[in-house]
Tab-separated table of C-alpha atoms and ligand atoms in Angstrom:
chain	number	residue	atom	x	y	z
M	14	UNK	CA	-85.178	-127.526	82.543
M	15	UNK	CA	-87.655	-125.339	85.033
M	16	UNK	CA	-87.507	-126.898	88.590
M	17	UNK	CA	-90.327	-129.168	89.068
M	18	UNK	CA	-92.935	-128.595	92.411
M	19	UNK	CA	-96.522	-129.629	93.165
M	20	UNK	CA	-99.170	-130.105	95.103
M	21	UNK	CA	-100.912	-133.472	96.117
M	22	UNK	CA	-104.150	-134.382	97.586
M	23	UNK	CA	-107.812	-135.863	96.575
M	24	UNK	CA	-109.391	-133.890	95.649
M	25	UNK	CA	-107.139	-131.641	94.402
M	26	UNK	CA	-108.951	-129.392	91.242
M	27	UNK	CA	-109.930	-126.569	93.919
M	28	UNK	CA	-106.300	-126.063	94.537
M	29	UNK	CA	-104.692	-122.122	93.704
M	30	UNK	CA	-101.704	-123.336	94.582
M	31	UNK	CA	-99.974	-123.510	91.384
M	32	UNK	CA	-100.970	-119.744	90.391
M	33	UNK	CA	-99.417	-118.280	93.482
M	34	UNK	CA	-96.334	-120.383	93.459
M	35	UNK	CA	-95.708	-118.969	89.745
M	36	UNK	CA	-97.169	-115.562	90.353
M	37	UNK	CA	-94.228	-115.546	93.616
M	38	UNK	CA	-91.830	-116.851	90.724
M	39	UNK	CA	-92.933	-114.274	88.431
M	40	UNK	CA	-92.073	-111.811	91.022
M	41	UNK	CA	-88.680	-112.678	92.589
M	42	UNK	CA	-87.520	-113.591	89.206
M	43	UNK	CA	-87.424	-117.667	89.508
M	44	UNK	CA	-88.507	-119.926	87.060
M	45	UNK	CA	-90.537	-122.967	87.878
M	46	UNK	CA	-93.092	-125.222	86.886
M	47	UNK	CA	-95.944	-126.485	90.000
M	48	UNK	CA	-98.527	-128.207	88.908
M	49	UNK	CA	-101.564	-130.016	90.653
M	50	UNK	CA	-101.080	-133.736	91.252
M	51	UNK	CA	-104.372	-135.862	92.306
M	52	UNK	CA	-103.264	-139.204	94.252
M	53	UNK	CA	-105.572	-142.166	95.202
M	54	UNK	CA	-107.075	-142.454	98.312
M	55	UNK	CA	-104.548	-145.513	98.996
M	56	UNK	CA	-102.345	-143.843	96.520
M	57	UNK	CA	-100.374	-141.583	98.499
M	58	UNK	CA	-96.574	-143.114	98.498
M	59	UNK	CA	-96.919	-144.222	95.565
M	60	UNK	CA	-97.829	-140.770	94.171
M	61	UNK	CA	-95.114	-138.960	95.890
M	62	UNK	CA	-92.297	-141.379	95.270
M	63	UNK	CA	-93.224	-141.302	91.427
M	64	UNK	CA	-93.285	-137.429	91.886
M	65	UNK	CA	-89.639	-137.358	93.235
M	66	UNK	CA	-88.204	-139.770	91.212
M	67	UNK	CA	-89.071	-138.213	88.096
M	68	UNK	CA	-87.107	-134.978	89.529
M	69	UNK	CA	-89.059	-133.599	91.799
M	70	UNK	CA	-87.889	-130.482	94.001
M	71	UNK	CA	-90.776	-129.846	96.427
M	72	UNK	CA	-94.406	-130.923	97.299
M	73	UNK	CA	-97.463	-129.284	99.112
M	74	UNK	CA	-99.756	-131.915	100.466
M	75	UNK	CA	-103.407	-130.928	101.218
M	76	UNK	CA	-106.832	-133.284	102.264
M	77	UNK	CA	-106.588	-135.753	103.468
M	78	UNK	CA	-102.711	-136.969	103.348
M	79	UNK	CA	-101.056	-134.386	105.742
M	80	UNK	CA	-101.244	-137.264	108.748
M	81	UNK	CA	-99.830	-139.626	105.924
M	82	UNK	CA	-96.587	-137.212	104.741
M	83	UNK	CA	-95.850	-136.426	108.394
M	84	UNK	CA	-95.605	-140.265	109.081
M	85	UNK	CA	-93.049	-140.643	105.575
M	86	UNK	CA	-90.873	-138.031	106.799
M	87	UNK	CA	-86.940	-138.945	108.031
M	88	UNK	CA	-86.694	-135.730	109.070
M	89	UNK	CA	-89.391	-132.955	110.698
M	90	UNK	CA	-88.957	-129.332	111.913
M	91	UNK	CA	-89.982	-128.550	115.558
M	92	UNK	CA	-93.379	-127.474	114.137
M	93	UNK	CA	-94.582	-130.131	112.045
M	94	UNK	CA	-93.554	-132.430	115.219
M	95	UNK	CA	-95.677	-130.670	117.346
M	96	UNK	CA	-98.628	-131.086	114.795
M	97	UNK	CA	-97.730	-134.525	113.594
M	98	UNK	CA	-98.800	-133.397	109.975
M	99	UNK	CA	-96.796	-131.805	107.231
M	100	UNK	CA	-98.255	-129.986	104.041
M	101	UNK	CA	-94.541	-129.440	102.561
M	102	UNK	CA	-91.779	-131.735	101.691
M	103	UNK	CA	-88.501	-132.082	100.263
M	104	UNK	CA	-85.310	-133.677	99.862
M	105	UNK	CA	-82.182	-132.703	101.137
M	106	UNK	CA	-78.933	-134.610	101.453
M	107	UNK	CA	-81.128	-138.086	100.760
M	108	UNK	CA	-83.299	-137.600	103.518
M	109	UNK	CA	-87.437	-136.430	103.137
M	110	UNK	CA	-87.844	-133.369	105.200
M	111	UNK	CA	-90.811	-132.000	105.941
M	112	UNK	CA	-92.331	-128.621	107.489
M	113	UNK	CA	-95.811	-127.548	108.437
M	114	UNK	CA	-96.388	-123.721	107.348
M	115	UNK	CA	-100.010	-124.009	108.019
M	116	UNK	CA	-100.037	-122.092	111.221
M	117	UNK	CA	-98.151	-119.805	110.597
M	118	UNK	CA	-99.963	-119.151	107.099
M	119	UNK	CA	-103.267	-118.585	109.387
M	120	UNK	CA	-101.574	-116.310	111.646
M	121	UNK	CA	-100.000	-114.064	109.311
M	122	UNK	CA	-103.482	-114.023	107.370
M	123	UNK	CA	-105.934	-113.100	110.451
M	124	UNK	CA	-102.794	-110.166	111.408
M	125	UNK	CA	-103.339	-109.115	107.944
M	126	UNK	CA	-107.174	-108.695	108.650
M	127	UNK	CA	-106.327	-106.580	112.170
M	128	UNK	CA	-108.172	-109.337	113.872
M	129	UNK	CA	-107.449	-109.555	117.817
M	130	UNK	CA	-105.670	-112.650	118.743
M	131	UNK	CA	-104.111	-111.537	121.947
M	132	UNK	CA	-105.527	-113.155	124.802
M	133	UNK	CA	-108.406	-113.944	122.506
M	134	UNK	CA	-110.544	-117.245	123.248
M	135	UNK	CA	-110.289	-119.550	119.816
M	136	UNK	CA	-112.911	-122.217	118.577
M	137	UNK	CA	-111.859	-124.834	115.838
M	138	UNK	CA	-114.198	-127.069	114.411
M	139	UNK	CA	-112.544	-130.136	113.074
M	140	UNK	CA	-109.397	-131.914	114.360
M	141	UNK	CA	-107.584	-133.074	110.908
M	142	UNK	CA	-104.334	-132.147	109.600
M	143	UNK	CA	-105.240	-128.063	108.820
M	144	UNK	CA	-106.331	-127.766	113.101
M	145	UNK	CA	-103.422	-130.098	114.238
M	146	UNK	CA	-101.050	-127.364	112.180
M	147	UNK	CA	-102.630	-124.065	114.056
M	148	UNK	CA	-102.938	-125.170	117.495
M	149	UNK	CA	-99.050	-123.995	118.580
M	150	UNK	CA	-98.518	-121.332	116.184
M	151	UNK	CA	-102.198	-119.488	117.634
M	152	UNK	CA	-100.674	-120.053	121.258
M	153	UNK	CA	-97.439	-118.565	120.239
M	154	UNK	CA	-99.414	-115.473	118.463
M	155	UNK	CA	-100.682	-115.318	122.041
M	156	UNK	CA	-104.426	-116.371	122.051
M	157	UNK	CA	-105.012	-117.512	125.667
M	158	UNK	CA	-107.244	-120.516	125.065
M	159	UNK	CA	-108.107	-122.729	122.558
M	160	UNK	CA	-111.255	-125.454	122.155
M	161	UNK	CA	-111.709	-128.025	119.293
M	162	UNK	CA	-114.930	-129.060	118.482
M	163	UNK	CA	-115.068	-132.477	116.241
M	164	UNK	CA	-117.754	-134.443	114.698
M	165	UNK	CA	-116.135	-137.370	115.706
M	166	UNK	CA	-115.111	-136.755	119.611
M	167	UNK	CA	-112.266	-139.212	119.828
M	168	UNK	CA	-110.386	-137.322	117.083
M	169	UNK	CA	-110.435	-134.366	119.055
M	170	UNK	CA	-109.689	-136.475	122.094
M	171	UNK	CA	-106.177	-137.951	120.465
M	172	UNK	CA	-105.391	-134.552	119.106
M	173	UNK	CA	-105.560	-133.116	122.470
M	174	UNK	CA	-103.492	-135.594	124.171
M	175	UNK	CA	-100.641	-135.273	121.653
M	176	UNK	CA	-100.485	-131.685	122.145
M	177	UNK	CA	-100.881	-131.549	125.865
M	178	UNK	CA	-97.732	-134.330	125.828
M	179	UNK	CA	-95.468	-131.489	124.382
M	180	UNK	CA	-97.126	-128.888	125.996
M	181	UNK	CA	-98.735	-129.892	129.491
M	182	UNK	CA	-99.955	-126.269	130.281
M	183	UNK	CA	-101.596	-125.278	126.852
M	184	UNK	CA	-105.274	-124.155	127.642
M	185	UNK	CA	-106.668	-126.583	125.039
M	186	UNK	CA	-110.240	-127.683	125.621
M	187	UNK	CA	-112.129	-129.902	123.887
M	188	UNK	CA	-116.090	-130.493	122.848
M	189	UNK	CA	-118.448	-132.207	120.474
M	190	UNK	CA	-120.488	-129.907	117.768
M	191	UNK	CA	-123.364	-130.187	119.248
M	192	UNK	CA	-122.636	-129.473	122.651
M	193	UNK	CA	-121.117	-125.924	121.823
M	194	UNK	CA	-122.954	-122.862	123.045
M	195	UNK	CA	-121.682	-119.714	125.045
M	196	UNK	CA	-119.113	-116.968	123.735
M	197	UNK	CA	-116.020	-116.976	121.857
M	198	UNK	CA	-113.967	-114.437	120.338
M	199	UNK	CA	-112.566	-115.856	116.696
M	200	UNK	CA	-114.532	-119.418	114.953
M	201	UNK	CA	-111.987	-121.212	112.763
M	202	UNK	CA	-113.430	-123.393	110.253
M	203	UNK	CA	-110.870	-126.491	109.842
M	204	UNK	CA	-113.378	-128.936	108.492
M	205	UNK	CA	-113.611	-130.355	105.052
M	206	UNK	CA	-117.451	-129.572	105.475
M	207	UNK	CA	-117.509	-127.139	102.609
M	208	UNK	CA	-115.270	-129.152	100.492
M	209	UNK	CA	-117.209	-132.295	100.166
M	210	UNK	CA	-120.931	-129.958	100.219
M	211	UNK	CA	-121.485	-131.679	103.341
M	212	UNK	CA	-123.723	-130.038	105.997
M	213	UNK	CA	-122.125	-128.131	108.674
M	214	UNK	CA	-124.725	-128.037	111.601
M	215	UNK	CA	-123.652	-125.415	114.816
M	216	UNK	CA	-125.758	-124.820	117.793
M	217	UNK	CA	-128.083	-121.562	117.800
M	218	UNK	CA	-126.165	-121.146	121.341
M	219	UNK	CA	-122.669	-121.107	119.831
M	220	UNK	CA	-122.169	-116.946	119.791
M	221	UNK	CA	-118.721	-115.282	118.232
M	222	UNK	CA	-117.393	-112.280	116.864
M	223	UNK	CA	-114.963	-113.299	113.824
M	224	UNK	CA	-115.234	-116.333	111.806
M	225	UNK	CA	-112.556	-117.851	109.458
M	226	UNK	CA	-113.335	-120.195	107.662
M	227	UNK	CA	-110.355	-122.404	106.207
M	228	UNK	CA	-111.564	-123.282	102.720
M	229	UNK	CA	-111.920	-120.934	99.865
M	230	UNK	CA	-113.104	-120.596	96.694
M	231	UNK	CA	-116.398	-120.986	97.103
M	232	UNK	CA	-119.410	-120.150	100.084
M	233	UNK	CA	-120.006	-122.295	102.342
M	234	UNK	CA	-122.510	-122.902	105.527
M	235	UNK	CA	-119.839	-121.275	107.684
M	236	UNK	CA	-119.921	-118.062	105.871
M	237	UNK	CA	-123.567	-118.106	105.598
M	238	UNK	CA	-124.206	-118.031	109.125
M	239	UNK	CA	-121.708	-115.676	109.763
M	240	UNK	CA	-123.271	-113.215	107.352
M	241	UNK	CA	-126.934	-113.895	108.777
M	242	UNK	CA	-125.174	-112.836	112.386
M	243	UNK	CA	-123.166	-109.968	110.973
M	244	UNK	CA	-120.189	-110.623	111.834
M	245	UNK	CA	-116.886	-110.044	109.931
M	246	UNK	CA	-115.616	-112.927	108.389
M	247	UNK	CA	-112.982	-114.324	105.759
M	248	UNK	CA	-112.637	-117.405	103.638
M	249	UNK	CA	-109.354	-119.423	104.120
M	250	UNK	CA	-107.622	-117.537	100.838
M	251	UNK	CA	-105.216	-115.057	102.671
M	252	UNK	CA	-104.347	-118.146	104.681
M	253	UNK	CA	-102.899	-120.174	102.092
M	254	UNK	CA	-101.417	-117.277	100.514
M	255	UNK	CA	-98.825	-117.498	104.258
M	256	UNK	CA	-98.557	-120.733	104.002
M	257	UNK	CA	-97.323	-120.872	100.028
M	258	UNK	CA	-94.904	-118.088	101.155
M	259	UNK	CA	-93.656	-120.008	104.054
M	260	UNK	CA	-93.024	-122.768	101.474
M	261	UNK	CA	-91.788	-120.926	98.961
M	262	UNK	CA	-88.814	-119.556	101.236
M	263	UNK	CA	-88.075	-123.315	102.530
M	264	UNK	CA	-87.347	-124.136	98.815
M	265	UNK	CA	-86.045	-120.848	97.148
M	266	UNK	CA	-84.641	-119.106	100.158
M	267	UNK	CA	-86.434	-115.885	99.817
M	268	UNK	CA	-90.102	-114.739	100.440
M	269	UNK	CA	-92.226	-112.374	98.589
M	270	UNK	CA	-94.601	-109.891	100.758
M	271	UNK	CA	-98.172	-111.188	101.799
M	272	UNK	CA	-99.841	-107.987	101.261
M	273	UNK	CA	-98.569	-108.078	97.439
M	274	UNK	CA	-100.811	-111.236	96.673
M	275	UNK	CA	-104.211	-110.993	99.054
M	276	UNK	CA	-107.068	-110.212	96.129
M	277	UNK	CA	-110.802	-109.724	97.370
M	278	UNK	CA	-111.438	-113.187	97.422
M	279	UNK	CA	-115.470	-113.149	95.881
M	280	UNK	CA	-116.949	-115.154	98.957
M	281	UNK	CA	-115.876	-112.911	101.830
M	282	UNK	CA	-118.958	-111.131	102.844
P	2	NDP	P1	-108.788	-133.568	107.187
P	2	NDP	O1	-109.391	-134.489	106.190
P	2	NDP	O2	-107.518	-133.953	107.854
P	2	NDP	O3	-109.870	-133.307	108.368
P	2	NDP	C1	-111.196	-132.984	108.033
P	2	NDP	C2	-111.964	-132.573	109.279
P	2	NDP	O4	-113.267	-132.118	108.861
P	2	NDP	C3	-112.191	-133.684	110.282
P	2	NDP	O5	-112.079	-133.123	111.598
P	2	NDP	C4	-113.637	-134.109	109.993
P	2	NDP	O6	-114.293	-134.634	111.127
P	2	NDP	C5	-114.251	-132.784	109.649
P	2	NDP	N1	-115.492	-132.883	108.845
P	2	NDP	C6	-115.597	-133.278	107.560
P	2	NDP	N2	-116.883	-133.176	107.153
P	2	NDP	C7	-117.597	-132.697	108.215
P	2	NDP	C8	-118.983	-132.361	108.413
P	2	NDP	N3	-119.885	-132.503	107.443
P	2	NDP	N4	-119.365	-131.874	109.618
P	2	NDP	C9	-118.453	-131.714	110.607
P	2	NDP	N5	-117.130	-132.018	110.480
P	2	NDP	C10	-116.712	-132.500	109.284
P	2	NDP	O7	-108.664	-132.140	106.474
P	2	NDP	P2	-107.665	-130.942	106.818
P	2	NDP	O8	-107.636	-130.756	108.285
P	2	NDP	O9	-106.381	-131.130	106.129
P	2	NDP	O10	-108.379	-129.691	106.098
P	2	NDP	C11	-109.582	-129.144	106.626
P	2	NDP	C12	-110.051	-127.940	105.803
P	2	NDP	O11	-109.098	-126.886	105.879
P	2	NDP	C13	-110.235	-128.226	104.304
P	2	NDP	O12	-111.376	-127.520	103.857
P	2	NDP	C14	-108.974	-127.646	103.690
P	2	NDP	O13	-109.168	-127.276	102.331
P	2	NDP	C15	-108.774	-126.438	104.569
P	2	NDP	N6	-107.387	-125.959	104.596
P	2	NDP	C16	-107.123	-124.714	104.113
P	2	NDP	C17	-105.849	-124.222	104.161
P	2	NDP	C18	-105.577	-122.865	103.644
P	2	NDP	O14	-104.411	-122.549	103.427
P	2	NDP	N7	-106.575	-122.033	103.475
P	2	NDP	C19	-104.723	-125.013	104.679
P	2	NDP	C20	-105.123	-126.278	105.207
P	2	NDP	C21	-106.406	-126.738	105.118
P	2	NDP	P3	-114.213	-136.210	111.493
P	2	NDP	O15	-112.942	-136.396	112.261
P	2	NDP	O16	-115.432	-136.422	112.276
P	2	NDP	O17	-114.219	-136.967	110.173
């Protein structure tokens, strides 16, 4: 029987997931079968107990349950402890391990694109389980200071705190939205703005030179204004393309080449 993997979240149909996970299969000669698993809102543990009951080898966990698979874990690697979310689990020797390949997933992506990180000055809008995954891996790439900008201010505020417990000397700012303006060098997009077709509003002040924006697979506001300003910018494909290969390593032991599976995703401009 093929070895059984997924990936949960709600929603979950926008998900590639499953095509790269069989098209690194395809090329490193595994076989597997991942498919796309959509839990309830209050349906998480449920949904992933079910999933690893009936034989389960590995899960991806996207929006919103990253907070949620972090807290289920018995055991965490450095990273995920640092960001207090996980987006892959497994089991090993009884115990639910889980990692958060997120970061480095972004990192190896925007490297990919020749984008300057060193010593570059980072904005993230949105403080869920995507930003809470980048912060460390972005100061590790080197970027020299980092300021997250949430709709709701105390989210950023907790996020902040957490980090600056491990971390004390981290240059990590934070703001609201609306009170962004002046200069900085890349704009993540870590919302879920573009996933639920909500409005993403930024200040006519807010000025940058790259923008990434974390979702992909279809335009959103983000990508809009950065084409009205002209400035290069990428949706968040390439990005989970390192993250799936960071997972795919955890739970196969080897790890195809990033380069071999980046298409021209149709809503970079
Ligand atoms: P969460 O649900 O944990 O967090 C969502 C964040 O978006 C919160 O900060 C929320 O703010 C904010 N938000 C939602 N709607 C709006 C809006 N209309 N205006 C302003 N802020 C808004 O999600 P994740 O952090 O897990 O994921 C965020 C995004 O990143 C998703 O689009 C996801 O698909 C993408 N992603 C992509 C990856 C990739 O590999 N390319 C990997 C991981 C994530 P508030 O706190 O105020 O509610």
């Amino acid at each position: 029987m093929r070895k059984k993997f997924a990936v949960i979240g709600h929603p979950i149909e926008h998900s590639r997931s499953p095509e790269l996970h069989h098209a690194f299969a395809a090329k490193m000669g595994i076989e597997l079968d991942y498919q796309k698993r959509l839990a309830a809102q209050d349906g998480f543990d449920a949904s992933i107990d079910a999933f690893f009951a009936d034989q389960g080898q590995g899960l991806n966990v996207t929006v919103p349950f990253k907070e949620q698979a972090f807290a289920r874990c018995d055991v965490v690697t450095e990273r995920a402890k640092i960001a207090q979310a996980v987006n892959t689990l497994w089991y090993q020797d009884g115990l639910l391990h889980g990692d958060n390949t997120d970061g480095q997933g972004l990192v190896a992506a925007i490297t990919a694109l020749a984008w300057p990180l060193h010593n570059a000055r980072v904005l993230i809008l949105g403080a869920g389980g995507a930003t809470r995954g980048v912060i460390y891996p972005l100061f590790q790439a080197g970027v020299a200071q980092i300021c997250i900008a949430n709709r709701t201010y105390a989210r950023a505020l907790h996020l902040q705190q957490d980090i600056l417990q491990h971390y004390p000397d981290l240059a990590l700012d934070i703001s609201e939205i609306a009170a962004l303006s002046g200069h900085y060098d890349l704009v993540i997009n870590a919302t879920s703005a573009s996933l639920s077709g909500a409005a993403l509003q930024l200040p006519a002040a807010l000025r940058f030179d790259y923008a990434y924006e974390m979702a992909y697979g279809k335009d959103s506001d983000f990508l809009a204004l950065a084409r009205q300003r002209q400035v290069p910018a990428s949706d968040g494909f390439s990005m989970l393309v390192g993250q799936a290969i960071e997972a795919f390593e955890i739970w196969h032991g080897c790890r195809p080449e990033l380069q071999d599976f980046l298409d021209a995703s149709p809503h970079n401009p």
